[in-house]
Short mmCIF file of C-alpha atoms in Angstrom, two decimals:
data_model
loop_
_atom_site.label_atom_id
_atom_site.label_comp_id
_atom_site.label_asym_id
_atom_site.label_seq_id
_atom_site.Cartn_x
_atom_site.Cartn_y
_atom_site.Cartn_z
CA MET A 1 -29.03 -42.85 12.03
CA THR A 2 -28.79 -41.06 15.33
CA ASP A 3 -31.68 -39.79 17.42
CA ILE A 4 -29.49 -36.82 18.38
CA ARG A 5 -30.37 -33.79 16.27
CA SER A 6 -27.84 -31.13 17.25
CA LEU A 7 -25.48 -29.62 19.79
CA GLY A 8 -27.95 -27.92 22.10
CA TYR A 9 -25.83 -26.16 24.68
CA LEU A 10 -22.51 -26.07 26.48
CA ARG A 11 -22.15 -25.56 30.24
CA VAL A 12 -18.77 -24.50 31.62
CA GLN A 13 -17.42 -23.34 34.96
CA SER A 14 -14.98 -20.44 35.25
CA ARG A 15 -13.02 -18.48 37.81
CA ASP A 16 -13.31 -15.29 35.75
CA LEU A 17 -16.86 -14.50 34.66
CA PRO A 18 -16.21 -10.77 34.05
CA ARG A 19 -13.53 -11.61 31.47
CA TRP A 20 -15.80 -14.22 29.89
CA ARG A 21 -18.50 -11.56 29.56
CA GLU A 22 -16.05 -9.20 27.88
CA LEU A 23 -15.10 -11.89 25.37
CA VAL A 24 -18.46 -13.34 24.41
CA VAL A 25 -20.66 -10.25 24.79
CA ASP A 26 -18.42 -7.26 24.04
CA GLY A 27 -16.14 -9.17 21.67
CA LEU A 28 -18.13 -11.88 19.91
CA GLY A 29 -21.51 -10.22 20.23
CA MET A 30 -23.62 -12.79 22.07
CA ALA A 31 -26.68 -11.52 23.93
CA VAL A 32 -27.08 -11.85 27.68
CA GLY A 33 -29.88 -14.27 28.51
CA SER A 34 -31.38 -15.40 31.78
CA GLY A 35 -30.90 -18.37 34.07
CA PRO A 36 -31.45 -19.66 37.59
CA GLU A 37 -28.07 -18.76 39.12
CA GLU A 38 -27.84 -15.09 39.96
CA ASP A 39 -24.07 -15.04 39.43
CA GLY A 40 -24.15 -17.14 36.25
CA LEU A 41 -23.62 -15.85 32.74
CA TYR A 42 -26.25 -17.10 30.30
CA LEU A 43 -25.66 -16.34 26.63
CA ARG A 44 -28.31 -16.17 23.91
CA VAL A 45 -27.81 -16.34 20.16
CA ASP A 46 -31.37 -17.29 19.15
CA GLU A 47 -34.78 -17.97 20.67
CA ARG A 48 -33.38 -20.35 23.27
CA THR A 49 -33.04 -18.92 26.78
CA SER A 50 -29.32 -19.71 26.59
CA ARG A 51 -26.94 -21.72 24.45
CA LEU A 52 -23.74 -21.13 26.42
CA GLN A 53 -23.83 -21.13 30.22
CA VAL A 54 -20.79 -19.93 32.16
CA LEU A 55 -21.13 -20.58 35.87
CA PRO A 56 -18.85 -19.42 38.71
CA GLY A 57 -16.46 -21.86 40.37
CA ASP A 58 -12.99 -22.39 41.76
CA VAL A 59 -11.84 -24.50 38.81
CA ASP A 60 -12.13 -23.90 35.07
CA LYS A 61 -13.80 -26.95 33.57
CA VAL A 62 -16.51 -28.21 31.27
CA LEU A 63 -19.63 -29.10 33.24
CA ALA A 64 -21.64 -30.72 30.44
CA VAL A 65 -22.13 -30.93 26.69
CA GLY A 66 -25.86 -30.85 25.91
CA TRP A 67 -27.19 -32.81 22.92
CA GLU A 68 -30.76 -32.33 21.70
CA VAL A 69 -33.26 -34.97 20.58
CA ARG A 70 -36.72 -34.59 19.07
CA ASP A 71 -38.97 -35.76 21.91
CA GLN A 72 -39.45 -38.15 24.85
CA PHE A 73 -39.45 -41.18 22.56
CA ALA A 74 -36.06 -40.27 21.11
CA LEU A 75 -34.76 -39.61 24.61
CA GLN A 76 -35.86 -43.07 25.70
CA ALA A 77 -34.23 -44.61 22.64
CA VAL A 78 -30.91 -42.93 23.45
CA ARG A 79 -31.18 -44.09 27.05
CA GLU A 80 -31.74 -47.68 26.00
CA GLN A 81 -28.80 -47.60 23.57
CA VAL A 82 -26.43 -46.20 26.19
CA GLU A 83 -27.54 -48.60 28.93
CA LYS A 84 -27.24 -51.52 26.51
CA ALA A 85 -23.59 -50.49 26.07
CA GLY A 86 -23.08 -50.87 29.82
CA VAL A 87 -22.96 -47.16 30.65
CA GLU A 88 -24.89 -45.90 33.67
CA VAL A 89 -27.58 -43.34 32.83
CA ARG A 90 -29.28 -40.99 35.27
CA GLU A 91 -32.37 -38.91 34.60
CA LEU A 92 -32.00 -35.33 35.74
CA THR A 93 -34.34 -34.29 38.50
CA GLN A 94 -37.08 -31.83 37.64
CA ASP A 95 -35.14 -29.11 39.42
CA GLU A 96 -32.01 -29.92 37.41
CA ALA A 97 -33.99 -29.93 34.16
CA ASP A 98 -35.58 -26.60 35.10
CA HIS A 99 -32.11 -25.17 35.73
CA ARG A 100 -31.14 -26.13 32.18
CA ARG A 101 -34.44 -24.78 30.84
CA VAL A 102 -35.47 -28.11 29.27
CA GLU A 103 -38.44 -30.42 29.81
CA ARG A 104 -36.49 -33.62 30.49
CA ALA A 105 -32.89 -34.77 30.25
CA ILE A 106 -30.63 -37.71 30.98
CA THR A 107 -26.94 -37.65 31.78
CA PHE A 108 -24.00 -40.04 31.42
CA THR A 109 -20.29 -39.87 30.61
CA ASP A 110 -18.42 -40.79 27.47
CA PRO A 111 -15.31 -43.02 27.67
CA ALA A 112 -13.10 -39.96 28.22
CA GLY A 113 -15.16 -38.89 31.22
CA THR A 114 -16.90 -35.96 29.51
CA VAL A 115 -20.33 -35.36 31.01
CA LEU A 116 -23.05 -35.52 28.38
CA GLU A 117 -26.64 -34.39 28.81
CA VAL A 118 -29.26 -35.45 26.27
CA PHE A 119 -32.50 -33.49 26.41
CA PHE A 120 -35.71 -32.52 24.67
CA GLY A 121 -38.14 -29.64 25.03
CA PRO A 122 -35.90 -26.57 25.32
CA VAL A 123 -37.62 -23.55 26.82
CA LEU A 124 -37.88 -20.64 24.40
CA ASP A 125 -37.51 -16.94 25.12
CA HIS A 126 -39.83 -15.14 22.72
CA SER A 127 -38.42 -11.70 23.43
CA PRO A 128 -36.41 -10.25 20.54
CA ILE A 129 -32.81 -11.38 20.45
CA VAL A 130 -30.79 -8.17 20.68
CA THR A 131 -27.10 -8.77 20.11
CA PRO A 132 -24.83 -5.86 21.02
CA HIS A 133 -23.32 -5.56 17.55
CA GLY A 134 -26.23 -6.73 15.39
CA GLY A 135 -24.73 -10.12 14.56
CA ARG A 136 -26.89 -13.03 13.45
CA PHE A 137 -25.80 -16.49 14.56
CA VAL A 138 -26.32 -19.66 12.48
CA THR A 139 -28.18 -22.18 14.65
CA GLY A 140 -31.64 -23.66 13.92
CA PRO A 141 -31.41 -27.25 12.67
CA GLN A 142 -27.60 -27.02 12.82
CA GLY A 143 -27.57 -26.36 16.56
CA LEU A 144 -25.15 -24.21 18.53
CA GLY A 145 -22.04 -25.12 16.51
CA HIS A 146 -19.45 -27.78 17.23
CA VAL A 147 -17.22 -28.91 20.05
CA VAL A 148 -13.82 -30.59 19.86
CA LEU A 149 -13.19 -32.92 22.78
CA PRO A 150 -9.90 -34.53 23.89
CA THR A 151 -9.75 -38.19 24.82
CA PRO A 152 -6.99 -40.52 26.03
CA PHE A 153 -9.18 -43.46 24.94
CA PHE A 154 -9.58 -42.57 21.30
CA GLU A 155 -10.93 -45.76 19.74
CA LYS A 156 -13.37 -46.38 22.61
CA THR A 157 -14.59 -42.81 22.37
CA PHE A 158 -15.00 -42.98 18.60
CA ASP A 159 -16.87 -46.27 18.85
CA PHE A 160 -19.12 -44.88 21.59
CA TYR A 161 -20.20 -41.86 19.58
CA THR A 162 -20.65 -43.76 16.31
CA GLU A 163 -21.89 -47.21 17.35
CA VAL A 164 -23.84 -46.27 20.49
CA LEU A 165 -25.02 -42.70 19.88
CA GLY A 166 -25.15 -42.99 16.09
CA PHE A 167 -23.02 -40.02 15.08
CA LEU A 168 -21.98 -40.12 11.42
CA PRO A 169 -18.27 -40.13 10.48
CA ARG A 170 -17.46 -37.04 8.44
CA GLY A 171 -13.77 -37.60 7.75
CA ALA A 172 -10.48 -37.11 9.56
CA ILE A 173 -7.04 -35.53 9.52
CA ARG A 174 -3.92 -37.55 10.25
CA LEU A 175 -1.75 -35.91 12.88
CA GLY A 176 1.78 -35.32 11.64
CA GLY A 177 0.85 -36.04 8.02
CA LEU A 178 1.31 -39.12 5.87
CA ASP A 179 4.97 -39.51 6.81
CA ALA A 180 4.47 -39.40 10.58
CA PRO A 181 6.21 -42.37 12.28
CA GLY A 182 4.35 -45.03 14.22
CA PRO A 183 0.65 -45.93 14.14
CA ALA A 184 -1.54 -43.28 12.50
CA ARG A 185 -3.21 -40.85 14.93
CA ARG A 186 -6.22 -38.96 13.67
CA VAL A 187 -8.66 -36.27 14.66
CA ARG A 188 -12.07 -37.53 13.57
CA PHE A 189 -15.08 -35.40 12.70
CA LEU A 190 -18.65 -36.50 13.43
CA GLY A 191 -21.98 -35.10 12.32
CA VAL A 192 -25.63 -35.34 13.34
CA ASN A 193 -27.19 -32.86 10.89
CA GLN A 194 -26.19 -30.81 7.83
CA ARG A 195 -23.39 -29.03 9.70
CA HIS A 196 -20.18 -30.73 8.58
CA HIS A 197 -19.34 -31.71 12.14
CA SER A 198 -21.04 -31.05 15.45
CA LEU A 199 -18.29 -32.98 17.24
CA ALA A 200 -14.64 -33.77 16.71
CA ILE A 201 -12.57 -36.04 18.93
CA CYS A 202 -8.85 -35.63 19.36
CA PRO A 203 -6.31 -38.06 20.85
CA ALA A 204 -4.80 -36.55 23.97
CA PRO A 205 -2.96 -37.63 27.12
CA PRO A 206 -4.94 -37.98 30.36
CA THR A 207 -5.55 -34.60 31.96
CA ASP A 208 -7.89 -33.02 34.47
CA ALA A 209 -8.34 -29.80 32.49
CA PRO A 210 -9.66 -28.18 30.49
CA GLY A 211 -11.72 -31.05 29.02
CA LEU A 212 -12.39 -29.08 25.86
CA VAL A 213 -10.28 -28.11 22.86
CA HIS A 214 -12.69 -25.56 21.46
CA LEU A 215 -16.27 -24.49 20.85
CA MET A 216 -17.16 -23.20 17.38
CA MET A 217 -19.94 -20.67 16.80
CA GLU A 218 -21.01 -19.50 13.34
CA VAL A 219 -22.39 -16.17 12.14
CA ASP A 220 -23.98 -15.31 8.83
CA THR A 221 -21.49 -12.93 7.22
CA LEU A 222 -17.76 -12.53 6.75
CA ASP A 223 -18.07 -8.91 7.88
CA ALA A 224 -19.42 -10.08 11.25
CA VAL A 225 -16.36 -12.31 11.67
CA GLY A 226 -13.96 -9.53 10.73
CA GLN A 227 -15.63 -7.02 13.03
CA ALA A 228 -15.49 -9.51 15.92
CA LEU A 229 -11.81 -10.09 15.18
CA ASP A 230 -11.18 -6.35 15.49
CA ARG A 231 -13.07 -6.17 18.77
CA VAL A 232 -11.32 -9.08 20.51
CA ASN A 233 -7.97 -7.61 19.48
CA LYS A 234 -8.91 -4.24 20.98
CA LEU A 235 -10.08 -5.96 24.16
CA GLY A 236 -6.67 -7.55 24.59
CA PHE A 237 -7.60 -11.20 24.10
CA SER A 238 -4.98 -13.60 22.82
CA LEU A 239 -5.55 -14.96 19.35
CA SER A 240 -4.68 -18.63 19.11
CA SER A 241 -4.98 -18.52 15.33
CA THR A 242 -5.28 -15.92 12.62
CA LEU A 243 -8.15 -15.83 10.15
CA GLY A 244 -8.22 -18.73 7.70
CA ARG A 245 -10.44 -21.15 5.74
CA HIS A 246 -10.63 -24.81 6.75
CA THR A 247 -10.38 -27.54 4.14
CA ASN A 248 -13.05 -29.87 5.51
CA ASP A 249 -16.02 -27.69 6.52
CA LYS A 250 -14.90 -24.65 4.43
CA MET A 251 -15.38 -22.39 7.47
CA VAL A 252 -13.66 -18.99 7.45
CA SER A 253 -12.76 -18.40 11.08
CA PHE A 254 -10.34 -17.30 13.74
CA TYR A 255 -9.61 -18.74 17.20
CA VAL A 256 -9.45 -16.73 20.41
CA ARG A 257 -8.28 -18.04 23.79
CA ALA A 258 -11.02 -17.95 26.43
CA PRO A 259 -10.55 -17.78 30.19
CA GLY A 260 -9.97 -21.35 31.34
CA GLY A 261 -7.47 -22.36 28.68
CA TRP A 262 -9.58 -23.46 25.74
CA ASP A 263 -10.45 -21.71 22.49
CA LEU A 264 -13.53 -20.25 20.87
CA GLU A 265 -13.66 -20.54 17.09
CA PHE A 266 -15.73 -17.82 15.42
CA GLY A 267 -16.55 -18.32 11.77
CA THR A 268 -18.84 -18.17 8.78
CA GLU A 269 -19.63 -19.90 5.46
CA GLY A 270 -19.61 -23.43 6.89
CA MET A 271 -20.61 -26.06 4.33
CA LEU A 272 -23.86 -28.03 4.48
CA VAL A 273 -23.58 -31.78 4.02
CA ASP A 274 -25.92 -33.65 1.67
CA GLU A 275 -25.93 -37.22 2.99
CA SER A 276 -27.29 -38.55 -0.31
CA HIS A 277 -23.80 -38.35 -1.82
CA PHE A 278 -21.37 -37.37 0.96
CA THR A 279 -18.37 -39.64 1.63
CA ALA A 280 -15.95 -39.31 4.52
CA GLU A 281 -12.53 -38.07 3.42
CA GLU A 282 -9.13 -37.58 5.05
CA ILE A 283 -7.76 -34.07 4.71
CA THR A 284 -3.99 -33.50 4.55
CA ALA A 285 -4.01 -29.85 5.68
CA ASP A 286 -6.42 -28.20 8.06
CA SER A 287 -6.67 -24.95 6.05
CA TYR A 288 -6.46 -23.66 2.48
CA TRP A 289 -4.96 -20.43 3.80
CA GLY A 290 -4.45 -18.62 7.09
CA HIS A 291 -5.00 -20.21 10.50
CA ASP A 292 -1.47 -19.39 11.56
CA TRP A 293 -0.86 -20.81 15.05
CA SER A 294 2.73 -19.65 15.36
CA GLY A 295 1.94 -16.75 17.68
CA SER A 296 -0.02 -18.85 20.16
CA GLU A 297 0.66 -21.46 22.79
CA PRO A 298 -1.65 -24.21 21.57
CA LEU A 299 -2.89 -26.87 23.93
CA ALA A 300 -0.45 -29.76 23.83
CA ALA A 301 -1.47 -32.58 21.49
CA PHE A 302 -4.69 -30.83 20.47
CA THR A 303 -3.62 -29.26 17.19
CA PRO A 304 -4.73 -28.95 14.45
CA GLN A 305 -7.74 -27.05 15.78
CA VAL A 306 -10.21 -27.90 13.04
#
């Protein structure tokens, strides 16, 4: 079992913070939080000071995926496991930890080169969370949501997350279906709590950007999803996928293209996994209905976007 409890935060860099603000605040209804960089955009969805941090820069890229552990003992255990696997680990300086609003954190890269930060002791903001459209986000023990990461080194990446970090396999989808020629290529889903998956890894060719397929955030009602869908349409954002229900995590969601070239999935009704009887399964379709990608320009080799 993993010492990692949940997806804690995501840090990205963007050339277009005003458009990001329009999408996540005016469209999806996140609340503006606070952070150390005056020009940064810090987004709240719960009592944390921020869950999504969008920082200014000349290149659109993922800066770090933040994974949360219980305490300093769990952090040390993760560090030992990663170093035992031959991966260099660095402890963030106090200033760096303060910038992320956590007590302590370590950082290292996965086999695909994605920067990971593992932390404990998130700083809380006890002021009321006031979202612009009254939405309530599903976080708590389930964390921020899930991320889907591309990797040109699929088996090494899968082994790293499962055998080193202890993520639990939660099934897969075979790309191209059962009749696809050549060796089977799969997107694999991995969990660390009751959320069906906090991480998915997708085979992809080497690339410098964007380093992320999508981030999923969950709200508590279908109405909140539908209202957000109306707003992002009115704001002129490109929908990568229409509304639909996934087969694996049962999420009803849509996908909207964010500045930087990746997607944000916005959904509700995600299933909760009971590990006492759950078994990993391979789905043959990503959705029961909807999730039509025909009007989008999906990231090459990254579909299906489950």
